[in-house]
XYZ file of C-alpha atoms in Angstrom:
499
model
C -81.472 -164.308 -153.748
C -80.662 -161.123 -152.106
C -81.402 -160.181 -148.011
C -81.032 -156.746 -147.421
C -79.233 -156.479 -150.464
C -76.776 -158.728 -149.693
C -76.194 -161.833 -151.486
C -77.453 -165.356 -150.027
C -78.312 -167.869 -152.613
C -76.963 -168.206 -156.495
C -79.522 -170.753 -157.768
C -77.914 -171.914 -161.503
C -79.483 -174.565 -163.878
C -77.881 -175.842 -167.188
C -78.924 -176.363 -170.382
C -79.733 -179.873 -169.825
C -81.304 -180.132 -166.110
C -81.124 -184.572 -165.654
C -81.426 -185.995 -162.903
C -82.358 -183.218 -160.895
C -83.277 -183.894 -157.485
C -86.870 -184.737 -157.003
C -86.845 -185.959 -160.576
C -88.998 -189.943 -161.299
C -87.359 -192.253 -163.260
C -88.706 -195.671 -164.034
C -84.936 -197.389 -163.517
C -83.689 -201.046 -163.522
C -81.910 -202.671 -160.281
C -78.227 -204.045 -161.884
C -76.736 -205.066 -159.326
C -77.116 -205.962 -155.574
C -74.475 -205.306 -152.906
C -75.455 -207.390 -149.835
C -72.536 -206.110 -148.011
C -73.643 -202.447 -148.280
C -77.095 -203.838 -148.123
C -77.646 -201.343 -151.172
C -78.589 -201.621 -155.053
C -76.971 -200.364 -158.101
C -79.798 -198.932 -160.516
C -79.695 -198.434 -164.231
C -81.316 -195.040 -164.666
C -79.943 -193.804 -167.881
C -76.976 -192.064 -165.921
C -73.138 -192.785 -167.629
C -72.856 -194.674 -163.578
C -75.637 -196.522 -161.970
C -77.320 -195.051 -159.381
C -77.022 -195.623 -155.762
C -80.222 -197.125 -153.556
C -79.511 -198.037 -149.833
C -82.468 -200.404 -147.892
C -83.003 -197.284 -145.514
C -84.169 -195.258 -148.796
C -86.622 -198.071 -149.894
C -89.537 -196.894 -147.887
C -91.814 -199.024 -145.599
C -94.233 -199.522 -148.575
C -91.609 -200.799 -151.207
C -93.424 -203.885 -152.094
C -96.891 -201.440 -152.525
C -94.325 -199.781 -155.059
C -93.041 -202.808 -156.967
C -96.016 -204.110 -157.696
C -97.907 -200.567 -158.617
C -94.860 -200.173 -161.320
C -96.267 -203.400 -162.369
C -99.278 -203.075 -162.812
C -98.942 -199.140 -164.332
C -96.624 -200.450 -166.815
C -98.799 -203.490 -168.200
C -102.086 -201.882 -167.516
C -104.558 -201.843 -170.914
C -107.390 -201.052 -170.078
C -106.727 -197.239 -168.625
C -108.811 -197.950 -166.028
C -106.213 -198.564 -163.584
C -107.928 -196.412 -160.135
C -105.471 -195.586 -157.860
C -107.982 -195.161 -154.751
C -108.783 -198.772 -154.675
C -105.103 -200.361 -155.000
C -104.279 -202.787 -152.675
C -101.592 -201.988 -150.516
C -99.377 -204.606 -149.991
C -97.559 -204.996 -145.943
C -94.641 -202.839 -144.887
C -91.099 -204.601 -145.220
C -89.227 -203.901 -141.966
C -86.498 -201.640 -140.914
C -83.311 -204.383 -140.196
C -84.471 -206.617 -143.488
C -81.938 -207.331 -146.791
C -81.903 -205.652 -149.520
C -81.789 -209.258 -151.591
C -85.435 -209.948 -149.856
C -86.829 -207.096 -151.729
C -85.070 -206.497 -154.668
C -83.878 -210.044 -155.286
C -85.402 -210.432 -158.936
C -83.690 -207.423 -159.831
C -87.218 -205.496 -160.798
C -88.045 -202.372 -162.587
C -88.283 -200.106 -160.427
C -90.334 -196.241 -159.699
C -87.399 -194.161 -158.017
C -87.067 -190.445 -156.970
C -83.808 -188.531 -157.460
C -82.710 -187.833 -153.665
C -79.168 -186.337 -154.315
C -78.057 -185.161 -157.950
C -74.558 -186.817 -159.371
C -71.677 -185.389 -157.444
C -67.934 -185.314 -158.461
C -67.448 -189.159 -159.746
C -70.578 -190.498 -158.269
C -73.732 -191.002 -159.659
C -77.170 -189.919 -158.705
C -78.434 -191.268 -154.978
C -81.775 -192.618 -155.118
C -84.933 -192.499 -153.110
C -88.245 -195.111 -152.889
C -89.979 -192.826 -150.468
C -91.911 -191.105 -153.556
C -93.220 -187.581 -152.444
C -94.455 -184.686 -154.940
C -94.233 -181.488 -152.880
C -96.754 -178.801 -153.675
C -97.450 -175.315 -152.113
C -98.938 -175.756 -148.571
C -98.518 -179.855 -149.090
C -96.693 -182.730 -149.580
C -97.967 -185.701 -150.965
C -96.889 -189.280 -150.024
C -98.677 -192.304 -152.018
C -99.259 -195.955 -150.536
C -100.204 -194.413 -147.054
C -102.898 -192.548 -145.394
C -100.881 -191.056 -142.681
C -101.428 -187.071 -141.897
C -98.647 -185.225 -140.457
C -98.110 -181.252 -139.761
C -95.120 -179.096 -140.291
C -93.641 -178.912 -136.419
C -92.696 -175.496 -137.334
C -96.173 -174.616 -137.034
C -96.259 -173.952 -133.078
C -99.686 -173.249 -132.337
C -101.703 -176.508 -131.433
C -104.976 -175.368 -132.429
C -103.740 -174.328 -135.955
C -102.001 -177.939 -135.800
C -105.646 -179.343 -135.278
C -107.604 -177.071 -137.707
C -104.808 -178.288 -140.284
C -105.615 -181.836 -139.699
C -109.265 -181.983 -139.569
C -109.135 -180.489 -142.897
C -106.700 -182.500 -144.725
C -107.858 -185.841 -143.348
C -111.557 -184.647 -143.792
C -110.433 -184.567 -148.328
C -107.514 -186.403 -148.887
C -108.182 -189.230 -151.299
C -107.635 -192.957 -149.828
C -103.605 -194.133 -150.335
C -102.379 -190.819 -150.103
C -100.470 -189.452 -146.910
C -100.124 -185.951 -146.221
C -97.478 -183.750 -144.543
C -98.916 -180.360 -144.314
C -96.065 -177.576 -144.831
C -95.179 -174.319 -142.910
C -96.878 -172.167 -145.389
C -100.061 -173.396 -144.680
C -100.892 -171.914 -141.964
C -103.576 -169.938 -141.645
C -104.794 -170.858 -145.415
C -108.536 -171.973 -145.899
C -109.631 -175.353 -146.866
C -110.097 -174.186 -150.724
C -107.036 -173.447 -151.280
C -105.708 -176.209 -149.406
C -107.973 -178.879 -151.384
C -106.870 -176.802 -154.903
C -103.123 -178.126 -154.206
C -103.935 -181.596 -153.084
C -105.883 -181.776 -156.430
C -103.117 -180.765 -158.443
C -100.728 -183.586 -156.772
C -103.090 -185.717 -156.979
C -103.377 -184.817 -160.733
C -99.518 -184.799 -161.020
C -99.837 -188.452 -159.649
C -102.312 -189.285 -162.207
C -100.072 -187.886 -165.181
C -97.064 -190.101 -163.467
C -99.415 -193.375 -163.767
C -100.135 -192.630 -167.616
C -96.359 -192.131 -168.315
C -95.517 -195.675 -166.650
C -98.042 -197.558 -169.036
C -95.787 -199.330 -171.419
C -92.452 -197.507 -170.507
C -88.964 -199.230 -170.713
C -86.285 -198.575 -168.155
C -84.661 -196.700 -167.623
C -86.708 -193.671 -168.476
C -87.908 -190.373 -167.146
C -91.561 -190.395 -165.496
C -91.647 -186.695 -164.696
C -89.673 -184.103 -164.357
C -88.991 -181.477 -161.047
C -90.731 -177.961 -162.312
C -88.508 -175.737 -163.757
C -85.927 -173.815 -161.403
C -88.096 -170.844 -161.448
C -91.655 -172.494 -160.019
C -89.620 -174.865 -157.729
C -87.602 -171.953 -155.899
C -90.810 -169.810 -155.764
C -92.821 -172.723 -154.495
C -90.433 -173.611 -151.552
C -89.053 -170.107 -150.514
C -92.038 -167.798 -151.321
C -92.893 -166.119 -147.868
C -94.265 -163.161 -146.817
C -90.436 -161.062 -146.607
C -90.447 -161.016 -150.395
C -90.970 -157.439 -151.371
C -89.433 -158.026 -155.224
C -88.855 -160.814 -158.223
C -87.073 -159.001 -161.269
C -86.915 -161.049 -164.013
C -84.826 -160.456 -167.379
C -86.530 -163.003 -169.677
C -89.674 -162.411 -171.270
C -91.063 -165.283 -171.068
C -89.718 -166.420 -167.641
C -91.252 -163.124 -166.488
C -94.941 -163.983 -167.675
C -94.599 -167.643 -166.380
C -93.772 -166.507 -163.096
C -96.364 -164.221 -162.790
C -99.209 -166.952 -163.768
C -97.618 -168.901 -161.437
C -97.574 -166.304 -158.456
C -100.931 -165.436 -159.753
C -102.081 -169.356 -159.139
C -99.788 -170.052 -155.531
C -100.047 -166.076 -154.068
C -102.079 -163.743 -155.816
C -101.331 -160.894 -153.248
C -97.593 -161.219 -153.899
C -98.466 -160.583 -158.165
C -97.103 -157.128 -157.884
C -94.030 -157.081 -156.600
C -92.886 -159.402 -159.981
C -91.300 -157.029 -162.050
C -89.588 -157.314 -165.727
C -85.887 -155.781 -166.103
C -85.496 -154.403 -169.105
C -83.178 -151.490 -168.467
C -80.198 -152.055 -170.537
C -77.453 -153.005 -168.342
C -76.750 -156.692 -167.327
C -79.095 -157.360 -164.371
C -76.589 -158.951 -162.338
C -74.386 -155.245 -162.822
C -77.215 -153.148 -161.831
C -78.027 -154.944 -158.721
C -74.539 -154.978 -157.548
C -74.168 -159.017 -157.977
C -71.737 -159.340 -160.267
C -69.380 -156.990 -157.822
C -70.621 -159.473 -154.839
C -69.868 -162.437 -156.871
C -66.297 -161.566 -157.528
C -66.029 -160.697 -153.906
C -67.582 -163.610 -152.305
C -65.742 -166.634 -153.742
C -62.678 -167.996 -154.373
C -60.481 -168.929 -151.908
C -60.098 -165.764 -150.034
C -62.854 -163.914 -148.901
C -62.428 -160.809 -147.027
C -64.838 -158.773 -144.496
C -64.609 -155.093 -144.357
C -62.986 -154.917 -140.575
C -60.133 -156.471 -142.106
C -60.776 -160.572 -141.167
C -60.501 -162.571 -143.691
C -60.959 -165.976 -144.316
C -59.661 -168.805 -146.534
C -61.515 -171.721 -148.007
C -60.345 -175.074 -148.619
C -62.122 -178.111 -150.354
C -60.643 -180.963 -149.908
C -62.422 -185.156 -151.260
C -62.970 -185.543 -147.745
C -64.586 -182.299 -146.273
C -63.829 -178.412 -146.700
C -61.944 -176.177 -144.470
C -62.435 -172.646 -143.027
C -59.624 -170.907 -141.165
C -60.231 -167.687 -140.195
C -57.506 -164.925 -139.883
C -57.800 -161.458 -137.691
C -55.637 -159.619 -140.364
C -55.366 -156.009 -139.610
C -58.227 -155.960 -136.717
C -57.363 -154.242 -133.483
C -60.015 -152.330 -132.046
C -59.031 -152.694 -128.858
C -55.848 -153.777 -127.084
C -57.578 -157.040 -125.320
C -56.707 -159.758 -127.575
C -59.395 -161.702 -125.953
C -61.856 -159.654 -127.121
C -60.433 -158.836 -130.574
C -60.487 -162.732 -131.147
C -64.344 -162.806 -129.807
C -65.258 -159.824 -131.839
C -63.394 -161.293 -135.271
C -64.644 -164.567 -134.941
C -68.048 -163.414 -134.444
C -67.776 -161.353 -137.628
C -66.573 -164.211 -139.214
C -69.076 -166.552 -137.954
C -72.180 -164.349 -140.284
C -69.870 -164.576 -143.003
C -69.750 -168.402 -142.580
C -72.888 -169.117 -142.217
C -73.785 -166.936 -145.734
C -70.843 -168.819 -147.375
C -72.670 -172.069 -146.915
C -75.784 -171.267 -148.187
C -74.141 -169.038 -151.243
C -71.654 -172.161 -152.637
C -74.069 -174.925 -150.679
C -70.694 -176.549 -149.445
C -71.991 -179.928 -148.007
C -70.490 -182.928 -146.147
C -68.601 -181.986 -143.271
C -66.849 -178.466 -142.570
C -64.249 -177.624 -139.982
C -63.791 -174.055 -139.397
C -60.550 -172.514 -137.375
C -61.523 -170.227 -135.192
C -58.738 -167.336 -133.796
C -57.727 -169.335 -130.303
C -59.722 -167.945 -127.562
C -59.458 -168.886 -124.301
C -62.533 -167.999 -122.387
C -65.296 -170.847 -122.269
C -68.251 -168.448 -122.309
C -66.571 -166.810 -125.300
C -66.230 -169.646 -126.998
C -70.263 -170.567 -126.119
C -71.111 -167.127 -127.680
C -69.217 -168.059 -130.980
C -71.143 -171.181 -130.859
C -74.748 -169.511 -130.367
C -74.293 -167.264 -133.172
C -73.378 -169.919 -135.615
C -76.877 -171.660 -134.574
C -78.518 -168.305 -134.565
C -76.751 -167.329 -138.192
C -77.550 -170.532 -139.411
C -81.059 -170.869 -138.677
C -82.047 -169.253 -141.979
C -80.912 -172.131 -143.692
C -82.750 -174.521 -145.098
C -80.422 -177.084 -145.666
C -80.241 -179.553 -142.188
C -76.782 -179.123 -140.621
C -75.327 -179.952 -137.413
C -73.159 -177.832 -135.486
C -70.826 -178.947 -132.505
C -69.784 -176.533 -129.945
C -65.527 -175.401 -130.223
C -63.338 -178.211 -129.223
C -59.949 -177.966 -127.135
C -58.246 -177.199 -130.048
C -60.272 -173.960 -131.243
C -62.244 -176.183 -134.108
C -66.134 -175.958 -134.824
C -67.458 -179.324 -136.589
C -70.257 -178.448 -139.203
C -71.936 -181.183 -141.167
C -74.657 -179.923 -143.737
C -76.627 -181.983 -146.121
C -75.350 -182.571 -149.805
C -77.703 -182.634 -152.529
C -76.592 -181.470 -155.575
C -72.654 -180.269 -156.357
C -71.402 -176.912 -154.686
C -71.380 -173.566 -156.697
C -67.772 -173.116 -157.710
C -67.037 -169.754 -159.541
C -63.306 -169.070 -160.849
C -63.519 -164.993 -160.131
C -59.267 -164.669 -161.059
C -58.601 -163.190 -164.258
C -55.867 -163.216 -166.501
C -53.209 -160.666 -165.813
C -53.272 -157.814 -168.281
C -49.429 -157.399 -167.484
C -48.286 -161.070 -168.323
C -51.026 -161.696 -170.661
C -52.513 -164.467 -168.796
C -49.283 -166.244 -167.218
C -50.559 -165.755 -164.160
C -53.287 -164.699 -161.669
C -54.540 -161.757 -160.274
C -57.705 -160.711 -157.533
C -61.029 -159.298 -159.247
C -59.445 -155.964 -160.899
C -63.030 -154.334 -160.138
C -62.556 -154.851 -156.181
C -59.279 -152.894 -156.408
C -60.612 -149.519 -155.273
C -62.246 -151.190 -152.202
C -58.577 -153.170 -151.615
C -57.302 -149.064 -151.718
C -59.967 -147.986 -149.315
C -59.629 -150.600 -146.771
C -55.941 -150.275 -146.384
C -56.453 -146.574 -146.415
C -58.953 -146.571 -143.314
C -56.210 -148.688 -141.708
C -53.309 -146.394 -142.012
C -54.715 -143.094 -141.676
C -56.440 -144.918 -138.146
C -53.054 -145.381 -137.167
C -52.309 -141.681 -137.436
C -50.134 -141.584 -140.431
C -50.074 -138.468 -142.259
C -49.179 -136.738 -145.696
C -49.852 -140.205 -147.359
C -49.249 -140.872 -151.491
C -50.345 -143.516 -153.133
C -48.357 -144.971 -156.450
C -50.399 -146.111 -158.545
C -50.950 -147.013 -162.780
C -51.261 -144.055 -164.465
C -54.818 -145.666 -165.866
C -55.846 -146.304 -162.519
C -54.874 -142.951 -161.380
C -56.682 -140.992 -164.264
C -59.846 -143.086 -162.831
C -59.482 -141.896 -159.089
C -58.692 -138.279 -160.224
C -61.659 -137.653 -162.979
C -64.119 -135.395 -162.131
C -64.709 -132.318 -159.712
C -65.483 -132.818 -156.051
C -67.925 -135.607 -154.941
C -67.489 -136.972 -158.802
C -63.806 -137.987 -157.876
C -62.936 -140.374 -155.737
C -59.804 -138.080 -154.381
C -62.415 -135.309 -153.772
C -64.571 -137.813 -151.841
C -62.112 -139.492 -150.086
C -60.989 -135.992 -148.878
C -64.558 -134.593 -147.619
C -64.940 -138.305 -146.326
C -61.445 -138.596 -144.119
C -60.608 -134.599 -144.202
C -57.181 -135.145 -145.120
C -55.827 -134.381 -148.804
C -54.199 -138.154 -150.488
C -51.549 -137.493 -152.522
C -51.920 -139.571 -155.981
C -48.738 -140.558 -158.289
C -48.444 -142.170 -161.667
C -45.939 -144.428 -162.117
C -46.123 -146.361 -165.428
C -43.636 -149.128 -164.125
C -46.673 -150.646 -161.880
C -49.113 -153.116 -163.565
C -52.571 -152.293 -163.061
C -53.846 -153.203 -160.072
C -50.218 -152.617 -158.255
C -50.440 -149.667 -155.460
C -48.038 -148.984 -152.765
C -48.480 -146.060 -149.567
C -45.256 -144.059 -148.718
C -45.491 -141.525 -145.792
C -44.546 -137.664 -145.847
C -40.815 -138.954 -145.870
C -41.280 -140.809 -148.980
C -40.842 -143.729 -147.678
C -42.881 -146.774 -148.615
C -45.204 -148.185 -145.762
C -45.605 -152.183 -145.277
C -49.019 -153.252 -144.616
């Protein structure tokens, strides 16, 4: 997902999406931990799943015995709008007064397997759709807080309460506002439907097996992020393409048009600039164009952020070169989160500043950079010790992407940065020195690398445009004793400069 071109989100399924969150399984309870007050469940995983009493719900009993029932029912008759609820268990109970005759069980996939642990479980079933969210065994209504105006609040809940079906609740999303009561009654119908479907799969099932699956990648990322700032969905796939646009057709039929297919030749991730961002954006060092940089650290515990001024120095207050840094660095942050969905808890190291109001406005722009993301998170203001405390919820294993590659010069002995960054690497170091008033620079460089700078005539060559660009003339040499992405300045004394 792109904002302003600029890369926010890498979405990525396998081959072989289980036990994706939001995924039904009908599992078996194997074992009960008192101590944790938890449950291990058998859900077909290669490690039993993880259910903790505050995940059971307030209706788990209702749920117990509609599993029941679904599985053993004959007569496919079984009408969900008369079941009999059965009371709520409460809040402080044991998880061996529930789940003591180690039951099959209906459970939702809360968090996906992570690392060495297996899938975290949920008993508070809920099947999101467009503008709702349905919640069986209860008939509470509730409205998206987000939704500030207290008339549309009211409008919202006449209308859902006036055609819910009995035993369902309803939490009424942010994207409902303003919508008409057709269109809100067409998505309650197709939960309601979806719940239906769910019932028929339960009749003589076996646990552990898969009730239903989460839609596809595609339909569950349009359905929760589809807003009114998309302007364009380019698609690559054929059949992905005409999918999506029945499906935007169905949930937004004024946003049909701006689905387009990509069919131009080149990868799509090269022709949007991606694959560029991609290389540039992870690993452990990630560098911003003034020159900050900073350096990521994962750790079993919780990952770590420290963030370095490098060559920065636009003014001579170090006070303010620290605020001005760490506010650059603070955007970048907050994007990094969303981009590899690092969860758990994250300490970032700001550069030490000693003003309290400075260190407030650091703190304000993380909330303010942060609030685009829908993951919850938690940020504590800068402690004594220059260190911001960030915890931000975990559901499914971070995005790691390897972007070294294997050196063309020791034939994959070692490591080397993205070779297609290198020019930008030149550019930025260039800006640098020729700020700092050094003149009649040369760059050494590998004679390959210096026949791709030099091609061309004028704005075609990236000597030429570097020269209209900084009006000074950069000397380029070949020297076939560098590897390929080795460069060097020396000034007009030939000497080498140090950066």
């Amino acid at each position: 997902m792109l904002e302003d071109k600029k890369l926010v989100e890498l979405h990525h399924e396998s081959g072989n999406p289980n036990f994706a969150v939001g995924d039904l399984y009908l599992g078996k309870v194997k074992k009960l931990i008192p101590g944790l007050n938890a449950a291990f469940v058998d859900v077909g995983f290669e490690k039993d799943a993880f259910l903790h009493y505050t995940d059971l719900s307030p209706y788990i009993r209702s749920i117990l015995k509609f599993t029941q029932q679904a599985i053993t029912d004959k007569s496919e008759t079984f009408d969900f709008a008369k079941f009999k609820n059965e009371p709520e268990i409460i809040k402080t109970g044991k998880i061996t007064e529930v789940l003591g005759g180690k039951p099959n069980i209906l459970v939702q996939i809360l968090k996906e397997p992570i690392s060495s642990k297996g899938p975290r479980l949920s008993c508070e079933i809920s099947l999101p759709g467009r503008f709702i969210v349905i919640t069986p065994f209860n008939n509470v209504v509730a409205v998206s807080k987000k939704i500030h105006s207290s008339e549309e609040r009211k409008r919202l809940q006449k209308i859902v309460e006036a055609i819910k079906p009995h035993n369902f609740g309803v939490i009424v999303r942010t994207a409902a506002e303003g919508k008409k009561t057709a269109e809100l009654h067409e998505d309650l119908t197709t939960l309601v439907n979806t719940w239906k479907t769910i019932q028929e799969n339960l009749r003589n099932s076996q646990a552990p097996q898969k009730i239903l699956s989460e839609q596809t990648k595609t339909t569950s990322i349009l359905r929760d992020l589809l807003n009114e700032s998309f302007n364009r969905i380019v698609i690559n796939d054929k059949n992905i393409y005409t999918d999506t646009k029945t499906y935007i057709q169905k949930i937004a039929p004024e946003k049909q048009d701006i689905v387009t297919y990509y069919h131009n030749g080149a990868p799509i991730f090269d022709h949007f600039g991606i694959t560029r961002q991609v290389k540039a954006s992870f690993g452990k060092t990630v560098n911003l164009d003034s020159g900050v940089y900073l350096i990521i650290e994962a750790t079993e515990a919780l990952h770590v952020i420290d963030v370095n001024s490098g060559y920065k120095s636009s003014s001579n207050n170090q006070e303010q070169n620290a605020l001005a840094s760490n506010l650059e660095a603070a955007a970048e942050i907050a994007r990094q989160l969303r981009l590899r969905d690092l969860g758990g808890i994250i300490i970032i190291d700001f550069i030490d500043m000693k003003l309290p109001e400075n260190k407030k406005n650091v703190y304000e722009a993380m909330e303010k950079f942060m609030a685009q993301d829908r993951a919850k998170h938690t940020i504590l203001p800068i402690s004594k010790f220059g260190l911001m405390q960030i915890t931000r919820q975990r559901v499914k294993p971070e995005i790691t992407i390897s972007v070294a590659e294997d050196c063309p010069a020791c034939k994959g002995t070692g490591k080397i940065g993205a070779s297609m960054l290198i020019v930008e690497d030149i550019e930025k170091n260039l800006l640098y020195l020729l700020n700092h008033q050094h003149k009649g620079l040369t760059i050494r460089i590998h004679p390959i690398l210096h026949s791709y700078l030099t091609k061309g005539w004028f704005l075609r060559s990236r000597q030429w445009q570097w020269y209209f660009k900084y009006k000074k003339w950069i000397k380029l040499r070949a020297d076939s004793n560098y590897h390929l992405t080795e460069y060097r300045f020396f000034d007009a004394n030939d000497e080498e400069i140090k950066l």
